[in-house]
PDB file of C-alpha atoms in Angstrom:
ATOM      1  CA  MET A   1     -77.817  17.550  37.351  1.00  0.00           C
ATOM      2  CA  SER A   2     -79.193  15.721  34.305  1.00  0.00           C
ATOM      3  CA  ARG A   3     -82.810  16.653  32.529  1.00  0.00           C
ATOM      4  CA  LEU A   4     -84.939  13.713  31.334  1.00  0.00           C
ATOM      5  CA  CYS A   5     -86.885  14.202  28.467  1.00  0.00           C
ATOM      6  CA  PRO A   6     -90.944  14.296  29.040  1.00  0.00           C
ATOM      7  CA  ARG A   7     -91.376  10.343  28.798  1.00  0.00           C
ATOM      8  CA  CYS A   8     -88.662   9.426  31.448  1.00  0.00           C
ATOM      9  CA  VAL A   9     -89.885  12.109  34.018  1.00  0.00           C
ATOM     10  CA  GLY A  10     -91.298   9.189  37.032  1.00  0.00           C
ATOM     11  CA  ALA A  11     -89.758   6.522  35.256  1.00  0.00           C
ATOM     12  CA  SER A  12     -88.831   3.760  37.645  1.00  0.00           C
ATOM     13  CA  GLY A  13     -85.589   2.552  37.665  1.00  0.00           C
ATOM     14  CA  PRO A  14     -82.417   2.961  35.822  1.00  0.00           C
ATOM     15  CA  ASP A  15     -82.575   1.290  32.605  1.00  0.00           C
ATOM     16  CA  PRO A  16     -79.427   2.354  30.528  1.00  0.00           C
ATOM     17  CA  VAL A  17     -80.597   0.785  27.069  1.00  0.00           C
ATOM     18  CA  SER A  18     -83.792   1.793  26.906  1.00  0.00           C
ATOM     19  CA  ARG A  19     -83.007   5.600  28.365  1.00  0.00           C
ATOM     20  CA  LEU A  20     -79.549   6.316  26.149  1.00  0.00           C
ATOM     21  CA  HIS A  21     -82.081   9.097  24.682  1.00  0.00           C
ATOM     22  CA  THR A  22     -81.302  10.945  28.004  1.00  0.00           C
ATOM     23  CA  LEU A  23     -77.610  11.810  26.732  1.00  0.00           C
ATOM     24  CA  LEU A  24     -79.392  14.127  24.440  1.00  0.00           C
ATOM     25  CA  PRO A  25     -80.327  17.554  25.288  1.00  0.00           C
ATOM     26  CA  VAL A  26     -83.922  17.988  25.935  1.00  0.00           C
ATOM     27  CA  GLY A  27     -84.307  20.679  22.918  1.00  0.00           C
ATOM     28  CA  LEU A  28     -82.960  18.411  20.268  1.00  0.00           C
ATOM     29  CA  LEU A  29     -84.912  15.204  21.598  1.00  0.00           C
ATOM     30  CA  GLU A  30     -88.073  17.809  20.905  1.00  0.00           C
ATOM     31  CA  PHE A  31     -86.731  18.754  17.653  1.00  0.00           C
ATOM     32  CA  ILE A  32     -86.004  15.406  16.864  1.00  0.00           C
ATOM     33  CA  GLU A  33     -89.744  14.087  17.858  1.00  0.00           C
ATOM     34  CA  THR A  34     -91.058  17.154  15.517  1.00  0.00           C
ATOM     35  CA  VAL A  35     -89.106  16.395  12.575  1.00  0.00           C
ATOM     36  CA  GLY A  36     -90.477  12.792  12.845  1.00  0.00           C
ATOM     37  CA  ARG A  37     -94.023  14.178  13.467  1.00  0.00           C
ATOM     38  CA  GLY A  38     -93.248  16.421  10.053  1.00  0.00           C
ATOM     39  CA  MET A  39     -92.348  13.396   8.071  1.00  0.00           C
ATOM     40  CA  ASP A  40     -95.329  11.656   9.024  1.00  0.00           C
ATOM     41  CA  ALA A  41     -97.429  14.581   8.171  1.00  0.00           C
ATOM     42  CA  VAL A  42     -95.913  14.885   4.842  1.00  0.00           C
ATOM     43  CA  GLY A  43     -96.441  11.276   4.413  1.00  0.00           C
ATOM     44  CA  VAL A  44    -100.003  10.944   5.083  1.00  0.00           C
ATOM     45  CA  ALA A  45    -100.164  14.539   2.762  1.00  0.00           C
ATOM     46  CA  VAL A  46     -98.510  13.112  -0.175  1.00  0.00           C
ATOM     47  CA  ILE A  47    -100.728  10.057  -0.363  1.00  0.00           C
ATOM     48  CA  ALA A  48    -104.038  11.712   0.715  1.00  0.00           C
ATOM     49  CA  LEU A  49    -103.151  14.705  -1.997  1.00  0.00           C
ATOM     50  CA  GLY A  50    -101.859  12.149  -4.773  1.00  0.00           C
ATOM     51  CA  ALA A  51    -104.789  10.010  -4.207  1.00  0.00           C
ATOM     52  CA  LEU A  52    -107.284  13.221  -4.544  1.00  0.00           C
ATOM     53  CA  GLY A  53    -105.135  14.514  -7.787  1.00  0.00           C
ATOM     54  CA  SER A  54    -105.500  10.952  -9.100  1.00  0.00           C
ATOM     55  CA  VAL A  55    -109.399  10.696  -8.737  1.00  0.00           C
ATOM     56  CA  VAL A  56    -109.387  14.342 -10.269  1.00  0.00           C
ATOM     57  CA  ILE A  57    -107.662  13.661 -13.153  1.00  0.00           C
ATOM     58  CA  ALA A  58    -109.431  10.286 -13.980  1.00  0.00           C
ATOM     59  CA  ALA A  59    -112.908  12.199 -13.568  1.00  0.00           C
ATOM     60  CA  THR A  60    -111.986  14.898 -16.219  1.00  0.00           C
ATOM     61  CA  LYS A  61    -111.486  11.751 -18.595  1.00  0.00           C
ATOM     62  CA  LEU A  62    -114.765  10.677 -17.962  1.00  0.00           C
ATOM     63  CA  GLY A  63    -116.819  11.731 -20.983  1.00  0.00           C
ATOM     64  CA  LYS A  64    -113.824  10.888 -23.420  1.00  0.00           C
ATOM     65  CA  LYS A  65    -112.947   7.505 -25.107  1.00  0.00           C
ATOM     66  CA  VAL A  66    -109.185   6.778 -23.154  1.00  0.00           C
ATOM     67  CA  GLU A  67    -108.132   4.505 -20.151  1.00  0.00           C
ATOM     68  CA  ILE A  68    -108.880   5.832 -17.145  1.00  0.00           C
ATOM     69  CA  TYR A  69    -108.532   2.628 -14.505  1.00  0.00           C
ATOM     70  CA  ARG A  70    -104.637   1.635 -15.229  1.00  0.00           C
ATOM     71  CA  PRO A  71    -103.440   5.542 -15.373  1.00  0.00           C
ATOM     72  CA  LEU A  72    -105.368   5.828 -11.903  1.00  0.00           C
ATOM     73  CA  ARG A  73    -103.814   3.017 -10.595  1.00  0.00           C
ATOM     74  CA  ARG A  74    -100.365   3.830 -11.861  1.00  0.00           C
ATOM     75  CA  GLN A  75    -100.766   7.599 -10.368  1.00  0.00           C
ATOM     76  CA  LEU A  76    -102.373   6.424  -7.110  1.00  0.00           C
ATOM     77  CA  GLY A  77     -99.449   3.936  -6.729  1.00  0.00           C
ATOM     78  CA  ALA A  78     -96.955   6.218  -7.415  1.00  0.00           C
ATOM     79  CA  SER A  79     -98.272   8.530  -4.625  1.00  0.00           C
ATOM     80  CA  ILE A  80     -98.460   5.851  -2.201  1.00  0.00           C
ATOM     81  CA  LEU A  81     -95.046   4.704  -2.905  1.00  0.00           C
ATOM     82  CA  LEU A  82     -93.800   8.512  -2.222  1.00  0.00           C
ATOM     83  CA  GLY A  83     -96.122   8.668   1.117  1.00  0.00           C
ATOM     84  CA  LEU A  84     -94.650   5.505   2.288  1.00  0.00           C
ATOM     85  CA  GLU A  85     -90.859   6.744   1.709  1.00  0.00           C
ATOM     86  CA  PHE A  86     -91.615   9.585   4.237  1.00  0.00           C
ATOM     87  CA  LEU A  87     -93.405   7.473   6.307  1.00  0.00           C
ATOM     88  CA  VAL A  88     -90.387   4.989   6.939  1.00  0.00           C
ATOM     89  CA  ALA A  89     -88.312   7.852   7.182  1.00  0.00           C
ATOM     90  CA  ALA A  90     -90.069   9.160  10.096  1.00  0.00           C
ATOM     91  CA  ASP A  91     -90.309   5.994  11.791  1.00  0.00           C
ATOM     92  CA  ILE A  92     -86.197   5.561  11.484  1.00  0.00           C
ATOM     93  CA  ILE A  93     -85.715   8.960  12.957  1.00  0.00           C
ATOM     94  CA  ARG A  94     -87.927   8.193  16.015  1.00  0.00           C
ATOM     95  CA  THR A  95     -86.732   5.043  16.823  1.00  0.00           C
ATOM     96  CA  VAL A  96     -83.117   5.650  15.991  1.00  0.00           C
ATOM     97  CA  ALA A  97     -82.969   8.770  18.320  1.00  0.00           C
ATOM     98  CA  LEU A  98     -85.773   8.252  20.880  1.00  0.00           C
ATOM     99  CA  THR A  99     -86.250   4.975  21.658  1.00  0.00           C
ATOM    100  CA  PRO A 100     -83.099   2.943  20.907  1.00  0.00           C
ATOM    101  CA  ASP A 101     -84.215  -0.439  22.935  1.00  0.00           C
ATOM    102  CA  LEU A 102     -84.195  -3.670  21.789  1.00  0.00           C
ATOM    103  CA  ARG A 103     -88.109  -3.816  21.402  1.00  0.00           C
ATOM    104  CA  SER A 104     -88.566  -0.329  19.154  1.00  0.00           C
ATOM    105  CA  VAL A 105     -85.571  -1.476  16.664  1.00  0.00           C
ATOM    106  CA  ALA A 106     -87.598  -4.852  16.252  1.00  0.00           C
ATOM    107  CA  ILE A 107     -90.712  -3.337  15.916  1.00  0.00           C
ATOM    108  CA  LEU A 108     -89.065  -0.713  13.533  1.00  0.00           C
ATOM    109  CA  GLY A 109     -87.317  -3.352  11.467  1.00  0.00           C
ATOM    110  CA  ALA A 110     -90.989  -5.251  11.332  1.00  0.00           C
ATOM    111  CA  ILE A 111     -92.541  -1.824  10.046  1.00  0.00           C
ATOM    112  CA  VAL A 112     -89.716  -1.613   7.372  1.00  0.00           C
ATOM    113  CA  LEU A 113     -90.228  -4.943   6.234  1.00  0.00           C
ATOM    114  CA  ILE A 114     -93.831  -4.859   5.458  1.00  0.00           C
ATOM    115  CA  ARG A 115     -93.594  -1.205   3.713  1.00  0.00           C
ATOM    116  CA  THR A 116     -90.326  -2.518   1.791  1.00  0.00           C
ATOM    117  CA  PHE A 117     -92.667  -5.559   0.930  1.00  0.00           C
ATOM    118  CA  LEU A 118     -95.396  -3.329   0.017  1.00  0.00           C
ATOM    119  CA  SER A 119     -93.412  -0.679  -1.999  1.00  0.00           C
ATOM    120  CA  TYR A 120     -92.190  -3.629  -3.940  1.00  0.00           C
ATOM    121  CA  SER A 121     -95.903  -4.709  -4.848  1.00  0.00           C
ATOM    122  CA  LEU A 122     -96.618  -1.460  -5.790  1.00  0.00           C
ATOM    123  CA  GLN A 123     -93.658  -0.491  -8.172  1.00  0.00           C
ATOM    124  CA  LEU A 124     -94.679  -3.867  -9.726  1.00  0.00           C
ATOM    125  CA  GLU A 125     -98.565  -3.014 -10.036  1.00  0.00           C
ATOM    126  CA  VAL A 126     -97.334   0.712 -11.146  1.00  0.00           C
ATOM    127  CA  THR A 127     -94.220   0.289 -13.647  1.00  0.00           C
ATOM    128  CA  GLY A 128     -94.912  -3.642 -14.609  1.00  0.00           C
ATOM    129  CA  TYR A 129     -91.311  -4.788 -13.278  1.00  0.00           C
ATOM    130  CA  LEU A 130     -89.479  -5.167 -10.072  1.00  0.00           C
ATOM    131  CA  PRO A 131     -86.879  -2.269  -8.982  1.00  0.00           C
ATOM    132  CA  TRP A 132     -83.817  -4.454  -9.622  1.00  0.00           C
ATOM    133  CA  GLN A 133     -84.955  -5.704 -13.062  1.00  0.00           C
ATOM    134  CA  GLY A 134     -83.590  -1.847 -14.124  1.00  0.00           C
ATOM    135  CA  GLU A 135     -83.235  -0.209 -17.151  1.00  0.00           C
ATOM    136  CA  LYS A 136     -83.281  -3.279 -19.344  1.00  0.00           C
ATOM    137  CA  ALA A 137     -87.021  -4.372 -18.507  1.00  0.00           C
ATOM    138  CA  ARG A 138     -87.851  -0.478 -18.759  1.00  0.00           C
ATOM    139  CA  GLN A 139     -86.604  -0.209 -22.425  1.00  0.00           C
ATOM    140  CA  GLU A 140     -88.412  -3.458 -22.755  1.00  0.00           C
ATOM    141  CA  GLN A 141     -91.796  -2.333 -21.681  1.00  0.00           C
ATOM    142  CA  GLN A 142     -91.367   0.940 -24.002  1.00  0.00           C
ATOM    143  CA  ALA A 143     -90.428  -0.911 -26.878  1.00  0.00           C
ATOM    144  CA  ALA A 144     -93.526  -3.304 -26.882  1.00  0.00           C
ATOM    145  CA  PRO A 145     -96.347  -2.372 -28.736  1.00  0.00           C
ATOM    146  CA  VAL A 146     -99.329  -0.996 -27.725  1.00  0.00           C
ATOM    147  CA  VAL A 147    -102.586  -2.329 -28.493  1.00  0.00           C
ATOM    148  CA  PRO A 148    -105.633  -0.114 -28.220  1.00  0.00           C
ATOM    149  CA  ALA A 149    -108.449  -1.915 -25.593  1.00  0.00           C
ATOM    150  CA  GLY A 150    -111.232  -3.060 -27.277  1.00  0.00           C
ATOM    151  CA  ASN A 151    -109.725  -3.252 -30.921  1.00  0.00           C
ATOM    152  CA  PRO A 152    -110.598  -6.882 -31.954  1.00  0.00           C
ATOM    153  CA  ALA A 153    -109.093  -6.573 -35.178  1.00  0.00           C
ATOM    154  CA  ALA A 154    -105.633  -5.458 -33.259  1.00  0.00           C
ATOM    155  CA  THR A 155    -105.351  -8.877 -31.620  1.00  0.00           C
ATOM    156  CA  ALA A 156    -106.241 -10.987 -34.598  1.00  0.00           C
TER     157      ALA A 156
END
């Protein structure tokens, strides 16, 4: 006797491709779903707490004569990047283990493509270089002279 997962109870007709997950024990399916939800929660928490922390840090610098905008963007971007990694991992876990049909894999591919583009864009915003530019770009950026904002004598 084969046990069906809660989504397959009452499903009509045998569809071997979309119901490959029925080969897994129901307890394992529930565990995988729980892990996926947990990864989603961690991703959302990382983004939310990172945003809150970035704003709090920026707020503590409001009365001082230091730049706020760029560090805020850098910290917020780093939080979003880390959160996106968890969200992509959760999508992969659920798609591969729970719904391995062609439609789900295509949707996962689109999600990963969009999130990868977003990650590269954020990486460029946060660090000033793309991931494949590597250590050389990082060293060049660190070696560049820093010109204080609002100092006309430094730019002349």
